PDB file of C-alpha atoms in Angstrom:
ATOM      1  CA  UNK A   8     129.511  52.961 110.133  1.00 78.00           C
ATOM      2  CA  UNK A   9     132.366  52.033 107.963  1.00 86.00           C
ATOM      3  CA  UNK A  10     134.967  54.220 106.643  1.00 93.00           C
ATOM      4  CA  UNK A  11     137.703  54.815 104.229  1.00 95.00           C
ATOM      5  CA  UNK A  12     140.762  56.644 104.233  1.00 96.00           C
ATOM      6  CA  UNK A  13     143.622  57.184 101.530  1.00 96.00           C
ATOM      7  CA  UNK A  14     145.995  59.765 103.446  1.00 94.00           C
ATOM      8  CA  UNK A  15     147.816  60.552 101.053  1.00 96.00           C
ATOM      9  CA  UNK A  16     146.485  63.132  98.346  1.00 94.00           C
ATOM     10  CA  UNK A  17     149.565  63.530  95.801  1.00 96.00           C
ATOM     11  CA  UNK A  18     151.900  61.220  95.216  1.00 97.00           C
ATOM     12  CA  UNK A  19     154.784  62.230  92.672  1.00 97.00           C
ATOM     13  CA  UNK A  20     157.698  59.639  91.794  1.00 97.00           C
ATOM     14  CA  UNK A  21     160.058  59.802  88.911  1.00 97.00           C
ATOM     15  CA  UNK A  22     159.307  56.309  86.433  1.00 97.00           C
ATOM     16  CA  UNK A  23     160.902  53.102  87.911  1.00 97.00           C
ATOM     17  CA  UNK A  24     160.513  54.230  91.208  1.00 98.00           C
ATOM     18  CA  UNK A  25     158.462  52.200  93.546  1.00 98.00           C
ATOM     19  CA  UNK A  26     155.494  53.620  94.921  1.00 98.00           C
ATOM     20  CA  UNK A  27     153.248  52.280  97.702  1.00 98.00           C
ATOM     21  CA  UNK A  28     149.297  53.691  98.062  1.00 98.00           C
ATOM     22  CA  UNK A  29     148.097  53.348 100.985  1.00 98.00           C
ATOM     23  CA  UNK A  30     144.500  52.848 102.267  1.00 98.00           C
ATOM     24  CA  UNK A  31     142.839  52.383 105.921  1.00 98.00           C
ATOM     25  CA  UNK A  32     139.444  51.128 106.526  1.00 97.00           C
ATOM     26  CA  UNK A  33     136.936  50.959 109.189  1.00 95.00           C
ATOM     27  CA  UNK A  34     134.094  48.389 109.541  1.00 93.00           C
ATOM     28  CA  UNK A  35     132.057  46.753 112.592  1.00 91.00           C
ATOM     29  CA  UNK A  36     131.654  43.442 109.742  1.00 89.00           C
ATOM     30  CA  UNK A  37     133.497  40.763 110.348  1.00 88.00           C
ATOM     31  CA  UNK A  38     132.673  39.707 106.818  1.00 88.00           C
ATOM     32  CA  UNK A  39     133.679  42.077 103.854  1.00 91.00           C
ATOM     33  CA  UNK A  40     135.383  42.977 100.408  1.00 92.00           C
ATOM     34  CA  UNK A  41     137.617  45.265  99.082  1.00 94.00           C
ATOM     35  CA  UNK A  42     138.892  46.894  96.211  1.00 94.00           C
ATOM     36  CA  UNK A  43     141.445  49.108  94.213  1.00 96.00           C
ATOM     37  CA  UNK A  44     140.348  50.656  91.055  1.00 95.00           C
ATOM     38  CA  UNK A  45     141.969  53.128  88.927  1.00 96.00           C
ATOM     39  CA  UNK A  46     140.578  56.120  87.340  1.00 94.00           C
ATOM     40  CA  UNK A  47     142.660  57.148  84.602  1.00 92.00           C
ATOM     41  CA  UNK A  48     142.033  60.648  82.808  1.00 88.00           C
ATOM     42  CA  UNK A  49     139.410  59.221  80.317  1.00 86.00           C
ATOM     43  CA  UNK A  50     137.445  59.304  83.386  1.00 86.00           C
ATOM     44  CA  UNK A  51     135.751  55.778  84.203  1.00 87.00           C
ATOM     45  CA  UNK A  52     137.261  53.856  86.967  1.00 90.00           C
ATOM     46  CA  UNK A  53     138.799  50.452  86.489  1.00 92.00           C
ATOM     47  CA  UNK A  54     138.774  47.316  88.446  1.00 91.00           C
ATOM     48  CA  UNK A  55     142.282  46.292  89.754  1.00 94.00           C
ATOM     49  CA  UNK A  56     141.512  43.989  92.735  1.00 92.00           C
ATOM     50  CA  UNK A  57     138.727  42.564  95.113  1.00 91.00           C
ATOM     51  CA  UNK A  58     139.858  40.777  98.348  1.00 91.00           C
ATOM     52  CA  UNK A  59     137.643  39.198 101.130  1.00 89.00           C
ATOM     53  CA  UNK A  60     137.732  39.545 104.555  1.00 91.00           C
ATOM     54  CA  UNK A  61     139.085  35.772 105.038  1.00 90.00           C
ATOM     55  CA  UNK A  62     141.919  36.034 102.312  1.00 86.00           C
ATOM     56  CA  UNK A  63     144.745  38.149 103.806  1.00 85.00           C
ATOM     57  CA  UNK A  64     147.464  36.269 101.273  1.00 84.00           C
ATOM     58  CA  UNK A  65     149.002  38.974  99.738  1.00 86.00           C
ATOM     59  CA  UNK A  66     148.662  38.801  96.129  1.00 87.00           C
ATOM     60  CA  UNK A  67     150.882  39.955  93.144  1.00 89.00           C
ATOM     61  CA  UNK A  68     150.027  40.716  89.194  1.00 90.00           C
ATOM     62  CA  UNK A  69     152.979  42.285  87.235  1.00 94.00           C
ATOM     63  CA  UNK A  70     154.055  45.490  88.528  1.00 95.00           C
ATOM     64  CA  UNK A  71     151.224  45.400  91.168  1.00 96.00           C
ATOM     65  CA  UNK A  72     151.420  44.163  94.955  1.00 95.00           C
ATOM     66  CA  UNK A  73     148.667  44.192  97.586  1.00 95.00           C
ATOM     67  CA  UNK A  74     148.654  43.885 101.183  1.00 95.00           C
ATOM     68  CA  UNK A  75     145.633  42.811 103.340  1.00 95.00           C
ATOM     69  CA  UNK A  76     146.397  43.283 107.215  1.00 94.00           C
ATOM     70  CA  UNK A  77     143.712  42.649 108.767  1.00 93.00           C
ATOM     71  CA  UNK A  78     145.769  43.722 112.365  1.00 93.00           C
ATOM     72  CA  UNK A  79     146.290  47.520 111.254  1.00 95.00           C
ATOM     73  CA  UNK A  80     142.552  47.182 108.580  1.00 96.00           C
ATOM     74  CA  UNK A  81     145.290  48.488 105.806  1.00 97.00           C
ATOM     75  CA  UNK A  82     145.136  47.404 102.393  1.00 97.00           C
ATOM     76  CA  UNK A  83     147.918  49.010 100.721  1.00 97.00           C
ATOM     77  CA  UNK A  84     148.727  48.993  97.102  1.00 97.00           C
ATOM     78  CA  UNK A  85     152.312  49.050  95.659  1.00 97.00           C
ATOM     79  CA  UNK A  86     153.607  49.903  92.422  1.00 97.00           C
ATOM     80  CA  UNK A  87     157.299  48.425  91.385  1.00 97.00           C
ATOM     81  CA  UNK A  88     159.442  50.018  88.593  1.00 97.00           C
ATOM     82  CA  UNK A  89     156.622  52.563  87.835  1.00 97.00           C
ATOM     83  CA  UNK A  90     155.411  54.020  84.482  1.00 97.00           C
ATOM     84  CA  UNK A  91     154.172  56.799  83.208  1.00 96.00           C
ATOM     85  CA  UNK A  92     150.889  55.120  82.347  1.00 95.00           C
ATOM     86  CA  UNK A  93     150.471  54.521  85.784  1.00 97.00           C
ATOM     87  CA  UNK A  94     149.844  57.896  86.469  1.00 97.00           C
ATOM     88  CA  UNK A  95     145.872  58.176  87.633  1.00 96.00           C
ATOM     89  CA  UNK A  96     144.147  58.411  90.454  1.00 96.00           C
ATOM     90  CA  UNK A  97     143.309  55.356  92.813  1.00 97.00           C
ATOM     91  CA  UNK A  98     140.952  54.558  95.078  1.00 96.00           C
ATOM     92  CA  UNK A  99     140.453  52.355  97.833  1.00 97.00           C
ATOM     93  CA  UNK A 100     136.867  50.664  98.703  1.00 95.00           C
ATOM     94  CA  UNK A 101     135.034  48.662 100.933  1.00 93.00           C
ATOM     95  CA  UNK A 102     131.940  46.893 100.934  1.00 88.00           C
ATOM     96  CA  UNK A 103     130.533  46.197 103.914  1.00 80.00           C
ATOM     97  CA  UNK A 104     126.734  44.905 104.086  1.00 68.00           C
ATOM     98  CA  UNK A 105     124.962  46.490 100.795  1.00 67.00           C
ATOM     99  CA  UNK A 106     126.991  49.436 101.300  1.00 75.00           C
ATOM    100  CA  UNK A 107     130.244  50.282  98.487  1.00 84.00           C
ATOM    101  CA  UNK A 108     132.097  53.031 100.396  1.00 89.00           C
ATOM    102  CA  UNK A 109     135.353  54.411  98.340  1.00 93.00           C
ATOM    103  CA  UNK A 110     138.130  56.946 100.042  1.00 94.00           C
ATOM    104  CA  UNK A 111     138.817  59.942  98.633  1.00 93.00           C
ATOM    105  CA  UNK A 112     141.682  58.339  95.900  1.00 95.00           C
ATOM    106  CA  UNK A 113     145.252  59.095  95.468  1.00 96.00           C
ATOM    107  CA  UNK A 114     146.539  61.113  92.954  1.00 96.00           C
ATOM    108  CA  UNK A 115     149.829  59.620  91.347  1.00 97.00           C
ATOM    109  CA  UNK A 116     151.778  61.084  89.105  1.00 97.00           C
ATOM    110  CA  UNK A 117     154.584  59.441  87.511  1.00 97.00           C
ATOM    111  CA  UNK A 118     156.877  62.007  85.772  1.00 97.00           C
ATOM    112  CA  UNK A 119     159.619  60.657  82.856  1.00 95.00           C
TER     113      UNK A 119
ATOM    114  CA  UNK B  11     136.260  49.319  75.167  1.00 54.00           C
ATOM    115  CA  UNK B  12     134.435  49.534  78.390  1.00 65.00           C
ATOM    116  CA  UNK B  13     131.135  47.280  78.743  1.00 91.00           C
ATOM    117  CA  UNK B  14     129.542  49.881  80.205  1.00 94.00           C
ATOM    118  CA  UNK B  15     128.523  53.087  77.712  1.00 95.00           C
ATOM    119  CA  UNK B  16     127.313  56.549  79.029  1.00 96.00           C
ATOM    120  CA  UNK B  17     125.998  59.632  76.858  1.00 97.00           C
ATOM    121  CA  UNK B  18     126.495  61.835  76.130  1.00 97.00           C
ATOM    122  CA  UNK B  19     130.315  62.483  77.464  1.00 95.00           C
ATOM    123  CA  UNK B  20     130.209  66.379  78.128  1.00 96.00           C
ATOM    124  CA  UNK B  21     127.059  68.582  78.975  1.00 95.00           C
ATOM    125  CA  UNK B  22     126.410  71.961  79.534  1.00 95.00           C
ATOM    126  CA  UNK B  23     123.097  73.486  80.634  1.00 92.00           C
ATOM    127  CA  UNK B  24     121.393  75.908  82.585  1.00 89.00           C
ATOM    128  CA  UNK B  25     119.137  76.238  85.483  1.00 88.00           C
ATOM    129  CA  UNK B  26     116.152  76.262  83.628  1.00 87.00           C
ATOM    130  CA  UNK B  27     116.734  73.225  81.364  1.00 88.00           C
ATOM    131  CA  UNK B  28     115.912  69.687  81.372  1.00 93.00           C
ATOM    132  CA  UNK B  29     118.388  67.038  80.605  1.00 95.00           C
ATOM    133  CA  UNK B  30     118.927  63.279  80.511  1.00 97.00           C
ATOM    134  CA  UNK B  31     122.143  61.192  81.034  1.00 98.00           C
ATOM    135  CA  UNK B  32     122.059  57.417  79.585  1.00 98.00           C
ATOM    136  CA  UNK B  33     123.762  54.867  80.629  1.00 98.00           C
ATOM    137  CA  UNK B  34     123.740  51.193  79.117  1.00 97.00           C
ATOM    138  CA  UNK B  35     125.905  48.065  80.015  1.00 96.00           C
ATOM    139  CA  UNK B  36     126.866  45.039  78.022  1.00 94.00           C
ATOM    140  CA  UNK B  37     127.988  42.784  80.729  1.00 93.00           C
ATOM    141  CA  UNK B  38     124.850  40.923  81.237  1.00 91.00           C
ATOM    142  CA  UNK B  39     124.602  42.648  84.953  1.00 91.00           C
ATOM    143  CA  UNK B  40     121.358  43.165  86.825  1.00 89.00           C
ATOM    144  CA  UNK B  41     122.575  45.687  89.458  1.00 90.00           C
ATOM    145  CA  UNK B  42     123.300  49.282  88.253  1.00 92.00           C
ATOM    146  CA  UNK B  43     124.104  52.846  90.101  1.00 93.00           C
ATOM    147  CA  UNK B  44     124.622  56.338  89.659  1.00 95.00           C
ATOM    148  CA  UNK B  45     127.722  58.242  91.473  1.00 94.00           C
ATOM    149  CA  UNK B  46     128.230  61.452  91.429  1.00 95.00           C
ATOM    150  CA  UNK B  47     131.992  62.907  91.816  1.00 94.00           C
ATOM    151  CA  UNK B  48     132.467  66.196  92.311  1.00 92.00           C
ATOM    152  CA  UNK B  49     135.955  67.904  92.863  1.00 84.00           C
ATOM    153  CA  UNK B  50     137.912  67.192  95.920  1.00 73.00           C
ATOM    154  CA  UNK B  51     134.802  65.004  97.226  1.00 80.00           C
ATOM    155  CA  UNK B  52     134.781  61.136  97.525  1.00 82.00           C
ATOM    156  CA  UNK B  53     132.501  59.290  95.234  1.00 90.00           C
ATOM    157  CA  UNK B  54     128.790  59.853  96.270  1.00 90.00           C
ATOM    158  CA  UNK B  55     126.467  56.961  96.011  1.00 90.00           C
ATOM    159  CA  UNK B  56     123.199  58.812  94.428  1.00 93.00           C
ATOM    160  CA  UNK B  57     121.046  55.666  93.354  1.00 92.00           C
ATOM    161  CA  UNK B  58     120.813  52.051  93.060  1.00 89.00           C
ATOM    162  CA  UNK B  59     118.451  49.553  90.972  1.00 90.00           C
ATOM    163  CA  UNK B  60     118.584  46.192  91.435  1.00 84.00           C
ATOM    164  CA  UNK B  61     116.591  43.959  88.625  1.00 80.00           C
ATOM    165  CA  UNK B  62     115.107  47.007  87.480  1.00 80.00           C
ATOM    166  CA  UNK B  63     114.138  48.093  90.873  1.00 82.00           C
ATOM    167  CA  UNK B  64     115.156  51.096  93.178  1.00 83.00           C
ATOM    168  CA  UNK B  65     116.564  49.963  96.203  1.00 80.00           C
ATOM    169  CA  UNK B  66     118.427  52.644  97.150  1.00 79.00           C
ATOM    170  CA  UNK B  67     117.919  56.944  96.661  1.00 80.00           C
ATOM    171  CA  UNK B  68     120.917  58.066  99.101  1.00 80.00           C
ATOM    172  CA  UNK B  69     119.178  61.294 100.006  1.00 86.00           C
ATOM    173  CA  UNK B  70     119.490  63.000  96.268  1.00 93.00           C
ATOM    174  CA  UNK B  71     117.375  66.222  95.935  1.00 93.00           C
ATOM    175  CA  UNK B  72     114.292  65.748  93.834  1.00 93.00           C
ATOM    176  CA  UNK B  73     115.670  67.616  91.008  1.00 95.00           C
ATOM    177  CA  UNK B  74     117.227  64.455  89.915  1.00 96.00           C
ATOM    178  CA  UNK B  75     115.275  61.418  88.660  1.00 95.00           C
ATOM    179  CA  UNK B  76     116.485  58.049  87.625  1.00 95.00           C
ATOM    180  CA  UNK B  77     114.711  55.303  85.473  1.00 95.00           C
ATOM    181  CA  UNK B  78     115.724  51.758  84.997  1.00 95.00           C
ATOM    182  CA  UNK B  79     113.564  50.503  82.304  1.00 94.00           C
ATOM    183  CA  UNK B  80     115.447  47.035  81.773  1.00 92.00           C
ATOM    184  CA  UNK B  81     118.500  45.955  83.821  1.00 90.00           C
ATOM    185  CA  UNK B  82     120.552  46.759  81.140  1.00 94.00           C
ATOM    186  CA  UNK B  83     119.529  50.546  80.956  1.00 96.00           C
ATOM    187  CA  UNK B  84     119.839  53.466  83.778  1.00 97.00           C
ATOM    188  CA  UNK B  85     118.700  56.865  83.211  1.00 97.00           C
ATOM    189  CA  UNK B  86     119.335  60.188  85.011  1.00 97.00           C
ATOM    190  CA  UNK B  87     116.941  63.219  84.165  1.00 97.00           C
ATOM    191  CA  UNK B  88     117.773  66.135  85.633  1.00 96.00           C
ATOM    192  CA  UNK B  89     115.621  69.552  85.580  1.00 93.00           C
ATOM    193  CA  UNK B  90     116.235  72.439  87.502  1.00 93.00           C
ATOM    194  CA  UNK B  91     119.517  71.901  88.304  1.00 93.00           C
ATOM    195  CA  UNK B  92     122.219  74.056  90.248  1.00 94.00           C
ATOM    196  CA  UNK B  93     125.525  74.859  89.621  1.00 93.00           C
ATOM    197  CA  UNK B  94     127.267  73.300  92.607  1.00 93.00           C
ATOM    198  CA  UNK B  95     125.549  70.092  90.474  1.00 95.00           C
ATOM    199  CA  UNK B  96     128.256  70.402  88.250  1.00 95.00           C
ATOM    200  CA  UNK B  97     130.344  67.070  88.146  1.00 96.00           C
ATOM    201  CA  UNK B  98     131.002  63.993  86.987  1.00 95.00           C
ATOM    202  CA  UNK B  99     128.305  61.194  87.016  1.00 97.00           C
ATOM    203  CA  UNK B 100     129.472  58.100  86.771  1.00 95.00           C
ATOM    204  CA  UNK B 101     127.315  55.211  85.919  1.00 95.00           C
ATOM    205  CA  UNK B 102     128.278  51.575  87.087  1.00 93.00           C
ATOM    206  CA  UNK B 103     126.909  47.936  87.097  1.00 92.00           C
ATOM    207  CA  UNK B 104     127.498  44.855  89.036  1.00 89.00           C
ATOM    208  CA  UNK B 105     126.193  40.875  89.317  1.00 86.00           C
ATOM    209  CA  UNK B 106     124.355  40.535  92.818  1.00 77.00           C
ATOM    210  CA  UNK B 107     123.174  37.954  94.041  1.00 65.00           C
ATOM    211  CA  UNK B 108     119.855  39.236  95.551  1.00 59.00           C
ATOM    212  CA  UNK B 109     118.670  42.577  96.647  1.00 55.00           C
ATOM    213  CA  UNK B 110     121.664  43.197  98.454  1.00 57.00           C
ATOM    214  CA  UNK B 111     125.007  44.113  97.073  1.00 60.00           C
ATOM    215  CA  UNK B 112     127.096  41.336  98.189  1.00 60.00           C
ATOM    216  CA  UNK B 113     130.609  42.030  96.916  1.00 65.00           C
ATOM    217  CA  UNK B 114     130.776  41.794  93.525  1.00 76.00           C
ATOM    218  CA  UNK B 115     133.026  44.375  92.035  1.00 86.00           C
ATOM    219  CA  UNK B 116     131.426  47.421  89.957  1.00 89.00           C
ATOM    220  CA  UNK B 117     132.311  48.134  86.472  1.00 91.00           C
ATOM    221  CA  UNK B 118     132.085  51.683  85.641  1.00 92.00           C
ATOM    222  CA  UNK B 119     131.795  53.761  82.776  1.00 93.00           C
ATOM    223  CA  UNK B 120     133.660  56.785  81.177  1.00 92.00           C
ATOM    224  CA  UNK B 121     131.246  59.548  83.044  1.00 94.00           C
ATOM    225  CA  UNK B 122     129.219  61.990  82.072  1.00 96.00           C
ATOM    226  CA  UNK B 123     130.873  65.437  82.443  1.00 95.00           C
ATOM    227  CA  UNK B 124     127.839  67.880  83.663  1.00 96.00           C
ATOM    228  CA  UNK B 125     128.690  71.433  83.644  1.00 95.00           C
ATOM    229  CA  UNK B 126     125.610  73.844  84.971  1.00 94.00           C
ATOM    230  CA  UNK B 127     125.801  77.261  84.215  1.00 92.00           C
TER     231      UNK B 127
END
């Protein structure tokens, strides 16, 4: 069985804060992927990041940070000098075999 | 612009009606799904085709029913429905590389706001 979890329900920062999402995962694979994606208020979710079980470099794009620990199966997201057009809610996923499981997202809002 | 279009954006129907959500992507994709997310629920996995073929019905009552006519459209006719049906249904495709899913990421559209009355 494989399983994701995003404790953290509500997250409220004021902009330029940093803000870390975190998201724990369970698998039996040794061999998987997983993702961030955003879901805005328009509704559809968007594609921030894929990482494979083999890559645990931690990887940067602008404001956004990930990082892969295999050790603690944590893939947290962070968020430097946040915006307002950040705010969304984000979830964590994991494929595993055919199977795309996502946790139940993070709701950030990022007040002025 | 997302590559991935669903219509229309907002229903509302009753019990007794029957309805169809479309979905259609432009990314040249031959894997597609439907998820439904409902409040204060993680994203349910309802159906996947791959090349035009159902390969996966995650235990979704019969009173939804999903066609694939080519890879690049994905239907979802519903009849019947109830109102703890009312949702969001989002629509998503993907490149696999077989009949698997494999780890490609999914690109989703806006949803399809379903309201049941």
């Amino acid at each position: 069985a494989q399983k994701v979890t995003q404790a953290q329900t509500e997250i409220s920062v004021v902009e330029k804060e940093d803000v870390t999402l975190d998201c724990v995962y369970e698998t039996r694979d040794t061999t998987y992927y997983l993702f961030w994606y955003k879901q805005p208020p328009s509704g559809e979710l968007v594609f921030l990041i894929r990482r494979n079980s083999f890559d645990e470099q931690n990887e940067i794009s602008g404001r956004y940070s990930w990082n892969f620990q295999k050790s603690t199966s944590s893939f947290n997201f962070t968020i430097t000098a946040s915006q307002v057009v950040d705010s969304a809610v984000y979830f964590c996923a994991l494929n595993s075999g055919s199977r795309l499981t996502f946790g139940e997202g993070t709701q950030l809002t990022v007040n002025p | 612009e997302t590559g991935v279009t669903q219509t229309p954006r907002h229903l509302v129907m009753g019990m007794t009606n029957k309805k169809s959500l479309k979905c259609e992507q432009h990314l040249g994709h031959n894997a597609m799904y439907w998820y439904k997310q409902s409040a204060k629920k993680p994203l349910e996995l309802m159906f996947v085709y791959n090349f035009k073929e159902q390969t996966e019905n995650n235990s979704v009552p019969s009173r939804f029913s999903p066609e694939c006519p080519n890879s690049s459209h994905l239907f979802l006719h519903l009849h019947t429905l109830q109102p703890e049906d009312s949702a969001l249904y989002l629509c998503a495709s993907s490149q696999v590389g077989g009949r698997s899913w494999t780890g490609g990421e999914l690109f989703f559209g806006e949803g399809s706001r379903l309201t049941v009355l």
